Amino acid sequence: MILETQNLTKTYQFGSSTITVIKNVNLEIENGTFVSIVGPSGSGKTTLLNLIGLLSHPTSGKIFFKGEDTSQLSERERRKFRLSNIGFVFQTFNLIPTLTAQENVELPMAFARVKPDTQRERAKDLLQLVGLTHRTCHRPKQLSAGEMQRVAIVRALANDPSLIIADEPTGELDTQTGLNIINLLLNLCKTQGKTIVIATHDEKIKKIADVVYESYARSFVRTTVQNR
Ligand code: ADP
Ligand code: MG
């Protein structure tokens, strides 16, 4: 098991009232599986991904990563842990506009203090992996949406994390481009053993996932398990 949550709950205080966004979420995510988190807009998908990605703190409940209780980590340890264990992919790509594709992919490695030569080599290899060798020196504005998302995906892979968290990664893409991105993520799961957790509305992603957690009563419940 790579990731497990126990009664994960997030509430926000709004004046005198408390808003419960997600309540008692119990995920069990096996290593190397493709997991989709499904639910209507506002059901707490992003909130849940931010929690399991250690970007925010739960109001109550726990997150175990490879059996380790992450609530025991200091802020500094969390940041370090995130950098080497978790890659993020967003709906709107979130590339740095002033950096080239190559530099965007190098950035997480720079944060992790990887040697500059290694950064360059690895970023080149990763961009080649997604067919973007001819786009290494281009800035996000000069790339198509699909190309930007491919850059974002290999940026997420830069420090070779075991878990990739993707928040509606096909939301801004046309059908065919979205399909290519799904296949790329699926391929990372199958050939590199990455664990992929995707929040999505996309029925196609739901169909190919090993496990689907569907929004229900402010929580997410496991609805299907298929053996690939
Ligand atoms: P989804 O990704 O499924 O669309 P979100 O996790 O973005 O859902 O949001 C779930 C709910 O939590 C929404 O009703 C949203 O308004 C609320 N919410 C999210 N972040 C905050 C915040 N920082 N303060 C107050 N409410 C928030
Ligand atoms: Mg969202």
PDB file of C-alpha atoms and ligand atoms in Angstrom:
ATOM      1  CA  MET A   1       0.000   0.000   0.000  1.00  0.00           C
ATOM      2  CA  ILE A   2       1.498   3.322  -1.005  1.00  0.00           C
ATOM      3  CA  LEU A   3      -1.127   5.581   0.496  1.00  0.00           C
ATOM      4  CA  GLU A   4      -3.821   5.188   3.100  1.00  0.00           C
ATOM      5  CA  THR A   5      -6.095   7.742   4.709  1.00  0.00           C
ATOM      6  CA  GLN A   6      -8.036   7.292   7.920  1.00  0.00           C
ATOM      7  CA  ASN A   7     -11.167   9.367   8.457  1.00  0.00           C
ATOM      8  CA  LEU A   8      -9.733  12.280   6.545  1.00  0.00           C
ATOM      9  CA  THR A   9     -11.845  15.375   7.171  1.00  0.00           C
ATOM     10  CA  LYS A  10     -11.512  18.970   6.033  1.00  0.00           C
ATOM     11  CA  THR A  11     -13.690  21.790   7.276  1.00  0.00           C
ATOM     12  CA  TYR A  12     -13.527  25.530   6.757  1.00  0.00           C
ATOM     13  CA  GLN A  13     -14.655  28.120   9.228  1.00  0.00           C
ATOM     14  CA  PHE A  14     -16.882  30.696   7.600  1.00  0.00           C
ATOM     15  CA  GLY A  15     -17.742  33.359  10.167  1.00  0.00           C
ATOM     16  CA  SER A  16     -19.645  31.458  12.808  1.00  0.00           C
ATOM     17  CA  SER A  17     -20.526  28.486  10.602  1.00  0.00           C
ATOM     18  CA  THR A  18     -18.407  25.451   9.810  1.00  0.00           C
ATOM     19  CA  ILE A  19     -18.366  24.119   6.259  1.00  0.00           C
ATOM     20  CA  THR A  20     -17.499  20.456   5.942  1.00  0.00           C
ATOM     21  CA  VAL A  21     -15.919  19.903   2.547  1.00  0.00           C
ATOM     22  CA  ILE A  22     -14.959  16.255   2.957  1.00  0.00           C
ATOM     23  CA  LYS A  23     -15.687  13.946   5.826  1.00  0.00           C
ATOM     24  CA  ASN A  24     -14.206  10.611   6.923  1.00  0.00           C
ATOM     25  CA  VAL A  25     -12.513   9.702   3.671  1.00  0.00           C
ATOM     26  CA  ASN A  26     -10.800   6.323   3.840  1.00  0.00           C
ATOM     27  CA  LEU A  27      -8.640   5.649   0.822  1.00  0.00           C
ATOM     28  CA  GLU A  28      -6.538   2.551   0.303  1.00  0.00           C
ATOM     29  CA  ILE A  29      -4.252   3.027  -2.643  1.00  0.00           C
ATOM     30  CA  GLU A  30      -2.096   0.119  -3.756  1.00  0.00           C
ATOM     31  CA  ASN A  31       1.308   0.683  -5.260  1.00  0.00           C
ATOM     32  CA  GLY A  32       1.301   0.831  -9.069  1.00  0.00           C
ATOM     33  CA  THR A  33      -2.443   1.291  -9.480  1.00  0.00           C
ATOM     34  CA  PHE A  34      -4.418   3.798 -11.514  1.00  0.00           C
ATOM     35  CA  VAL A  35      -7.014   5.395  -9.262  1.00  0.00           C
ATOM     36  CA  SER A  36      -9.665   7.903 -10.196  1.00  0.00           C
ATOM     37  CA  ILE A  37     -11.491  10.267  -7.869  1.00  0.00           C
ATOM     38  CA  VAL A  38     -14.861  11.133  -9.339  1.00  0.00           C
ATOM     39  CA  GLY A  39     -17.560  13.571  -8.313  1.00  0.00           C
ATOM     40  CA  PRO A  40     -19.378  16.733  -9.390  1.00  0.00           C
ATOM     41  CA  SER A  41     -17.783  20.145  -9.181  1.00  0.00           C
ATOM     42  CA  GLY A  42     -17.571  21.257  -5.563  1.00  0.00           C
ATOM     43  CA  SER A  43     -17.554  17.727  -4.144  1.00  0.00           C
ATOM     44  CA  GLY A  44     -14.083  18.160  -2.673  1.00  0.00           C
ATOM     45  CA  LYS A  45     -11.850  16.408  -5.229  1.00  0.00           C
ATOM     46  CA  THR A  46      -9.213  19.146  -5.278  1.00  0.00           C
ATOM     47  CA  THR A  47      -9.409  19.425  -1.497  1.00  0.00           C
ATOM     48  CA  LEU A  48      -8.754  15.683  -1.208  1.00  0.00           C
ATOM     49  CA  LEU A  49      -5.851  15.735  -3.678  1.00  0.00           C
ATOM     50  CA  ASN A  50      -4.244  18.672  -1.875  1.00  0.00           C
ATOM     51  CA  LEU A  51      -4.469  16.728   1.367  1.00  0.00           C
ATOM     52  CA  ILE A  52      -2.978  13.491   0.060  1.00  0.00           C
ATOM     53  CA  GLY A  53      -0.353  15.503  -1.821  1.00  0.00           C
ATOM     54  CA  LEU A  54       0.627  17.060   1.517  1.00  0.00           C
ATOM     55  CA  LEU A  55      -0.088  20.540   0.174  1.00  0.00           C
ATOM     56  CA  SER A  56      -2.589  21.209   2.961  1.00  0.00           C
ATOM     57  CA  HIS A  57      -3.366  19.832   6.393  1.00  0.00           C
ATOM     58  CA  PRO A  58      -6.490  17.869   7.339  1.00  0.00           C
ATOM     59  CA  THR A  59      -8.794  19.197  10.051  1.00  0.00           C
ATOM     60  CA  SER A  60      -8.817  15.663  11.407  1.00  0.00           C
ATOM     61  CA  GLY A  61      -7.839  12.201  10.270  1.00  0.00           C
ATOM     62  CA  LYS A  62      -4.560  10.802   9.066  1.00  0.00           C
ATOM     63  CA  ILE A  63      -2.549  10.170   5.931  1.00  0.00           C
ATOM     64  CA  PHE A  64      -0.092   7.298   5.810  1.00  0.00           C
ATOM     65  CA  PHE A  65       2.477   7.209   3.039  1.00  0.00           C
ATOM     66  CA  LYS A  66       4.117   3.779   2.717  1.00  0.00           C
ATOM     67  CA  GLY A  67       2.992   3.160   6.272  1.00  0.00           C
ATOM     68  CA  GLU A  68       4.486   6.353   7.642  1.00  0.00           C
ATOM     69  CA  ASP A  69       2.187   8.734   9.490  1.00  0.00           C
ATOM     70  CA  THR A  70       2.699  12.023   7.631  1.00  0.00           C
ATOM     71  CA  SER A  71       1.254  14.115  10.469  1.00  0.00           C
ATOM     72  CA  GLN A  72       4.548  13.524  12.273  1.00  0.00           C
ATOM     73  CA  LEU A  73       6.549  15.415   9.641  1.00  0.00           C
ATOM     74  CA  SER A  74       7.684  18.994  10.214  1.00  0.00           C
ATOM     75  CA  GLU A  75       6.936  21.549   7.450  1.00  0.00           C
ATOM     76  CA  ARG A  76      10.487  21.223   6.201  1.00  0.00           C
ATOM     77  CA  GLU A  77      10.301  17.427   6.149  1.00  0.00           C
ATOM     78  CA  ARG A  78       6.953  17.587   4.354  1.00  0.00           C
ATOM     79  CA  ARG A  79       8.401  19.784   1.625  1.00  0.00           C
ATOM     80  CA  LYS A  80      11.343  17.481   1.156  1.00  0.00           C
ATOM     81  CA  PHE A  81       9.138  14.410   1.214  1.00  0.00           C
ATOM     82  CA  ARG A  82       6.784  15.934  -1.373  1.00  0.00           C
ATOM     83  CA  LEU A  83       9.613  16.887  -3.665  1.00  0.00           C
ATOM     84  CA  SER A  84      10.991  13.369  -3.920  1.00  0.00           C
ATOM     85  CA  ASN A  85       7.836  11.267  -3.578  1.00  0.00           C
ATOM     86  CA  ILE A  86       4.959  13.117  -5.244  1.00  0.00           C
ATOM     87  CA  GLY A  87       4.498  14.675  -8.684  1.00  0.00           C
ATOM     88  CA  PHE A  88       1.615  17.046  -9.462  1.00  0.00           C
ATOM     89  CA  VAL A  89      -0.251  17.628 -12.715  1.00  0.00           C
ATOM     90  CA  PHE A  90      -2.908  20.367 -12.899  1.00  0.00           C
ATOM     91  CA  GLN A  91      -5.845  21.145 -15.170  1.00  0.00           C
ATOM     92  CA  THR A  92      -4.280  24.410 -16.351  1.00  0.00           C
ATOM     93  CA  PHE A  93      -0.742  23.000 -16.533  1.00  0.00           C
ATOM     94  CA  ASN A  94       0.786  25.596 -14.164  1.00  0.00           C
ATOM     95  CA  LEU A  95       4.027  25.895 -16.106  1.00  0.00           C
ATOM     96  CA  ILE A  96       6.250  28.884 -15.360  1.00  0.00           C
ATOM     97  CA  PRO A  97       5.614  31.198 -18.353  1.00  0.00           C
ATOM     98  CA  THR A  98       9.085  32.785 -18.383  1.00  0.00           C
ATOM     99  CA  LEU A  99      10.916  29.448 -18.465  1.00  0.00           C
ATOM    100  CA  THR A 100      11.428  27.151 -21.458  1.00  0.00           C
ATOM    101  CA  ALA A 101      10.047  23.615 -21.508  1.00  0.00           C
ATOM    102  CA  GLN A 102      13.514  22.339 -20.611  1.00  0.00           C
ATOM    103  CA  GLU A 103      13.824  24.782 -17.676  1.00  0.00           C
ATOM    104  CA  ASN A 104      10.334  23.968 -16.412  1.00  0.00           C
ATOM    105  CA  VAL A 105      11.286  20.287 -16.232  1.00  0.00           C
ATOM    106  CA  GLU A 106      14.609  21.099 -14.560  1.00  0.00           C
ATOM    107  CA  LEU A 107      12.994  23.211 -11.840  1.00  0.00           C
ATOM    108  CA  PRO A 108      11.914  20.441  -9.418  1.00  0.00           C
ATOM    109  CA  MET A 109      15.393  18.944  -9.763  1.00  0.00           C
ATOM    110  CA  ALA A 110      16.958  22.310  -8.942  1.00  0.00           C
ATOM    111  CA  PHE A 111      14.775  22.451  -5.817  1.00  0.00           C
ATOM    112  CA  ALA A 112      16.020  18.968  -4.937  1.00  0.00           C
ATOM    113  CA  ARG A 113      19.633  20.136  -5.480  1.00  0.00           C
ATOM    114  CA  VAL A 114      20.340  17.727  -8.292  1.00  0.00           C
ATOM    115  CA  LYS A 115      23.609  18.520 -10.109  1.00  0.00           C
ATOM    116  CA  PRO A 116      23.042  20.935 -13.046  1.00  0.00           C
ATOM    117  CA  ASP A 117      24.498  18.496 -15.610  1.00  0.00           C
ATOM    118  CA  THR A 118      22.198  15.738 -14.404  1.00  0.00           C
ATOM    119  CA  GLN A 119      19.239  18.144 -14.476  1.00  0.00           C
ATOM    120  CA  ARG A 120      19.885  19.008 -18.096  1.00  0.00           C
ATOM    121  CA  GLU A 121      20.388  15.415 -19.201  1.00  0.00           C
ATOM    122  CA  ARG A 122      17.351  14.120 -17.375  1.00  0.00           C
ATOM    123  CA  ALA A 123      15.073  16.943 -18.573  1.00  0.00           C
ATOM    124  CA  LYS A 124      16.187  16.237 -22.145  1.00  0.00           C
ATOM    125  CA  ASP A 125      15.480  12.520 -21.756  1.00  0.00           C
ATOM    126  CA  LEU A 126      12.081  13.179 -20.203  1.00  0.00           C
ATOM    127  CA  LEU A 127      11.056  15.582 -22.960  1.00  0.00           C
ATOM    128  CA  GLN A 128      12.171  13.009 -25.499  1.00  0.00           C
ATOM    129  CA  LEU A 129      10.011  10.410 -23.756  1.00  0.00           C
ATOM    130  CA  VAL A 130       6.925  12.501 -24.596  1.00  0.00           C
ATOM    131  CA  GLY A 131       8.055  13.427 -28.101  1.00  0.00           C
ATOM    132  CA  LEU A 132       9.008  17.032 -27.347  1.00  0.00           C
ATOM    133  CA  THR A 133      12.690  17.074 -28.233  1.00  0.00           C
ATOM    134  CA  HIS A 134      11.952  19.740 -30.854  1.00  0.00           C
ATOM    135  CA  ARG A 135      10.232  21.934 -28.242  1.00  0.00           C
ATOM    136  CA  THR A 136      12.828  22.052 -25.452  1.00  0.00           C
ATOM    137  CA  CYS A 137      13.641  25.744 -25.986  1.00  0.00           C
ATOM    138  CA  HIS A 138      10.041  26.873 -26.375  1.00  0.00           C
ATOM    139  CA  ARG A 139       8.155  28.766 -23.690  1.00  0.00           C
ATOM    140  CA  PRO A 140       4.638  27.707 -22.630  1.00  0.00           C
ATOM    141  CA  LYS A 141       3.010  30.423 -24.792  1.00  0.00           C
ATOM    142  CA  GLN A 142       4.625  28.868 -27.854  1.00  0.00           C
ATOM    143  CA  LEU A 143       3.221  25.416 -27.105  1.00  0.00           C
ATOM    144  CA  SER A 144      -0.188  23.842 -27.713  1.00  0.00           C
ATOM    145  CA  ALA A 145      -2.323  22.812 -24.738  1.00  0.00           C
ATOM    146  CA  GLY A 146      -1.457  19.150 -25.262  1.00  0.00           C
ATOM    147  CA  GLU A 147       2.244  19.953 -25.452  1.00  0.00           C
ATOM    148  CA  MET A 148       2.033  22.029 -22.259  1.00  0.00           C
ATOM    149  CA  GLN A 149       0.385  19.138 -20.459  1.00  0.00           C
ATOM    150  CA  ARG A 150       3.093  16.741 -21.682  1.00  0.00           C
ATOM    151  CA  VAL A 151       5.741  19.132 -20.326  1.00  0.00           C
ATOM    152  CA  ALA A 152       3.804  19.320 -17.042  1.00  0.00           C
ATOM    153  CA  ILE A 153       3.658  15.524 -16.817  1.00  0.00           C
ATOM    154  CA  VAL A 154       7.384  15.057 -17.286  1.00  0.00           C
ATOM    155  CA  ARG A 155       8.028  17.912 -14.871  1.00  0.00           C
ATOM    156  CA  ALA A 156       6.024  15.848 -12.368  1.00  0.00           C
ATOM    157  CA  LEU A 157       8.333  12.916 -13.138  1.00  0.00           C
ATOM    158  CA  ALA A 158      11.542  14.925 -12.746  1.00  0.00           C
ATOM    159  CA  ASN A 159      12.522  13.628  -9.308  1.00  0.00           C
ATOM    160  CA  ASP A 160      11.183  10.145 -10.091  1.00  0.00           C
ATOM    161  CA  PRO A 161       8.322  10.154  -7.547  1.00  0.00           C
ATOM    162  CA  SER A 162       6.328   6.983  -6.937  1.00  0.00           C
ATOM    163  CA  LEU A 163       2.995   8.855  -6.816  1.00  0.00           C
ATOM    164  CA  ILE A 164       1.554  11.162  -9.482  1.00  0.00           C
ATOM    165  CA  ILE A 165      -1.452  13.261  -8.496  1.00  0.00           C
ATOM    166  CA  ALA A 166      -3.381  14.780 -11.388  1.00  0.00           C
ATOM    167  CA  ASP A 167      -6.271  17.222 -10.900  1.00  0.00           C
ATOM    168  CA  GLU A 168      -8.574  17.071 -13.963  1.00  0.00           C
ATOM    169  CA  PRO A 169      -5.588  16.811 -16.318  1.00  0.00           C
ATOM    170  CA  THR A 170      -7.757  16.557 -19.437  1.00  0.00           C
ATOM    171  CA  GLY A 171     -10.201  19.325 -18.459  1.00  0.00           C
ATOM    172  CA  GLU A 172      -8.691  21.913 -20.808  1.00  0.00           C
ATOM    173  CA  LEU A 173      -7.947  19.569 -23.698  1.00  0.00           C
ATOM    174  CA  ASP A 174      -9.906  18.450 -26.757  1.00  0.00           C
ATOM    175  CA  THR A 175     -11.035  14.812 -26.870  1.00  0.00           C
ATOM    176  CA  GLN A 176      -8.138  13.399 -28.881  1.00  0.00           C
ATOM    177  CA  THR A 177      -5.462  15.331 -26.982  1.00  0.00           C
ATOM    178  CA  GLY A 178      -7.092  14.315 -23.710  1.00  0.00           C
ATOM    179  CA  LEU A 179      -6.963  10.700 -24.840  1.00  0.00           C
ATOM    180  CA  ASN A 180      -3.239  10.999 -25.568  1.00  0.00           C
ATOM    181  CA  ILE A 181      -2.642  12.402 -22.087  1.00  0.00           C
ATOM    182  CA  ILE A 182      -4.652   9.598 -20.469  1.00  0.00           C
ATOM    183  CA  ASN A 183      -2.669   7.022 -22.420  1.00  0.00           C
ATOM    184  CA  LEU A 184       0.574   8.658 -21.367  1.00  0.00           C
ATOM    185  CA  LEU A 185      -0.436   8.486 -17.693  1.00  0.00           C
ATOM    186  CA  LEU A 186      -1.691   4.920 -18.069  1.00  0.00           C
ATOM    187  CA  ASN A 187       1.578   3.970 -19.714  1.00  0.00           C
ATOM    188  CA  LEU A 188       3.581   5.440 -16.802  1.00  0.00           C
ATOM    189  CA  CYS A 189       1.508   3.292 -14.494  1.00  0.00           C
ATOM    190  CA  LYS A 190       1.928   0.097 -16.520  1.00  0.00           C
ATOM    191  CA  THR A 191       5.539   0.367 -17.621  1.00  0.00           C
ATOM    192  CA  GLN A 192       7.140   2.327 -14.777  1.00  0.00           C
ATOM    193  CA  GLY A 193       4.925   1.158 -11.933  1.00  0.00           C
ATOM    194  CA  LYS A 194       3.905   4.699 -11.002  1.00  0.00           C
ATOM    195  CA  THR A 195       0.841   5.075  -8.828  1.00  0.00           C
ATOM    196  CA  ILE A 196      -1.550   7.531 -10.490  1.00  0.00           C
ATOM    197  CA  VAL A 197      -4.382   9.308  -8.671  1.00  0.00           C
ATOM    198  CA  ILE A 198      -6.601  11.399 -10.936  1.00  0.00           C
ATOM    199  CA  ALA A 199      -9.544  13.625 -10.122  1.00  0.00           C
ATOM    200  CA  THR A 200     -11.786  13.664 -13.153  1.00  0.00           C
ATOM    201  CA  HIS A 201     -15.190  14.060 -14.782  1.00  0.00           C
ATOM    202  CA  ASP A 202     -13.903  12.136 -17.767  1.00  0.00           C
ATOM    203  CA  GLU A 203     -15.876   8.904 -18.297  1.00  0.00           C
ATOM    204  CA  LYS A 204     -12.986   7.412 -20.279  1.00  0.00           C
ATOM    205  CA  ILE A 205     -10.652   7.729 -17.300  1.00  0.00           C
ATOM    206  CA  LYS A 206     -13.280   6.194 -15.062  1.00  0.00           C
ATOM    207  CA  LYS A 207     -13.488   3.172 -17.362  1.00  0.00           C
ATOM    208  CA  ILE A 208      -9.765   2.420 -17.476  1.00  0.00           C
ATOM    209  CA  ALA A 209      -9.043   3.019 -13.780  1.00  0.00           C
ATOM    210  CA  ASP A 210      -8.197   0.044 -11.557  1.00  0.00           C
ATOM    211  CA  VAL A 211     -10.079   1.668  -8.711  1.00  0.00           C
ATOM    212  CA  VAL A 212     -12.702   4.408  -8.645  1.00  0.00           C
ATOM    213  CA  TYR A 213     -13.566   6.459  -5.584  1.00  0.00           C
ATOM    214  CA  GLU A 214     -16.852   8.233  -6.110  1.00  0.00           C
ATOM    215  CA  SER A 215     -18.177  11.200  -4.161  1.00  0.00           C
ATOM    216  CA  TYR A 216     -20.951  10.211  -1.793  1.00  0.00           C
ATOM    217  CA  ALA A 217     -22.341  12.132   1.181  1.00  0.00           C
ATOM    218  CA  ARG A 218     -19.280  14.401   1.542  1.00  0.00           C
ATOM    219  CA  SER A 219     -17.017  11.397   1.408  1.00  0.00           C
ATOM    220  CA  PHE A 220     -15.543   9.244  -1.364  1.00  0.00           C
ATOM    221  CA  VAL A 221     -16.383   5.563  -1.550  1.00  0.00           C
ATOM    222  CA  ARG A 222     -14.691   2.826  -3.497  1.00  0.00           C
ATOM    223  CA  THR A 223     -17.126   1.855  -6.244  1.00  0.00           C
ATOM    224  CA  THR A 224     -15.363  -0.519  -8.628  1.00  0.00           C
ATOM    225  CA  VAL A 225     -12.308  -2.689  -8.585  1.00  0.00           C
ATOM    226  CA  GLN A 226     -11.192  -4.232 -11.829  1.00  0.00           C
ATOM    227  CA  ASN A 227      -8.242  -6.473 -12.345  1.00  0.00           C
ATOM    228  CA  ARG A 228      -6.174  -5.386 -15.248  1.00  0.00           C
TER     229      ARG A 228
HETATM  230  P1  ADP B   1     -13.902  20.049  -6.590  1.00  0.00           P
HETATM  231  O1  ADP B   1     -12.436  19.975  -6.888  1.00  0.00           O
HETATM  232  O2  ADP B   1     -14.558  18.691  -6.486  1.00  0.00           O
HETATM  233  O3  ADP B   1     -14.646  20.918  -7.552  1.00  0.00           O
HETATM  234  P2  ADP B   1     -13.091  21.597  -4.279  1.00  0.00           P
HETATM  235  O4  ADP B   1     -12.268  20.708  -3.436  1.00  0.00           O
HETATM  236  O5  ADP B   1     -12.393  22.583  -5.126  1.00  0.00           O
HETATM  237  O6  ADP B   1     -14.078  20.687  -5.142  1.00  0.00           O
HETATM  238  O7  ADP B   1     -14.089  22.406  -3.355  1.00  0.00           O
HETATM  239  C1  ADP B   1     -15.020  21.768  -2.518  1.00  0.00           C
HETATM  240  C2  ADP B   1     -15.734  22.798  -1.679  1.00  0.00           C
HETATM  241  O8  ADP B   1     -14.836  23.360  -0.746  1.00  0.00           O
HETATM  242  C3  ADP B   1     -16.325  23.942  -2.470  1.00  0.00           C
HETATM  243  O9  ADP B   1     -17.629  24.165  -2.024  1.00  0.00           O
HETATM  244  C4  ADP B   1     -15.427  25.108  -2.137  1.00  0.00           C
HETATM  245  O10 ADP B   1     -16.139  26.310  -2.137  1.00  0.00           O
HETATM  246  C5  ADP B   1     -14.934  24.761  -0.750  1.00  0.00           C
HETATM  247  N1  ADP B   1     -13.594  25.313  -0.499  1.00  0.00           N
HETATM  248  C6  ADP B   1     -12.448  24.957  -1.129  1.00  0.00           C
HETATM  249  N2  ADP B   1     -11.393  25.659  -0.657  1.00  0.00           N
HETATM  250  C7  ADP B   1     -11.892  26.501   0.299  1.00  0.00           C
HETATM  251  C8  ADP B   1     -11.320  27.488   1.171  1.00  0.00           C
HETATM  252  N3  ADP B   1     -10.017  27.771   1.138  1.00  0.00           N
HETATM  253  N4  ADP B   1     -12.156  28.142   2.011  1.00  0.00           N
HETATM  254  C9  ADP B   1     -13.475  27.860   2.040  1.00  0.00           C
HETATM  255  N5  ADP B   1     -14.070  26.944   1.270  1.00  0.00           N
HETATM  256  C10 ADP B   1     -13.302  26.272   0.405  1.00  0.00           C
HETATM  257 MG    MG B   2     -11.297  20.672  -8.428  1.00  0.00          MG
END
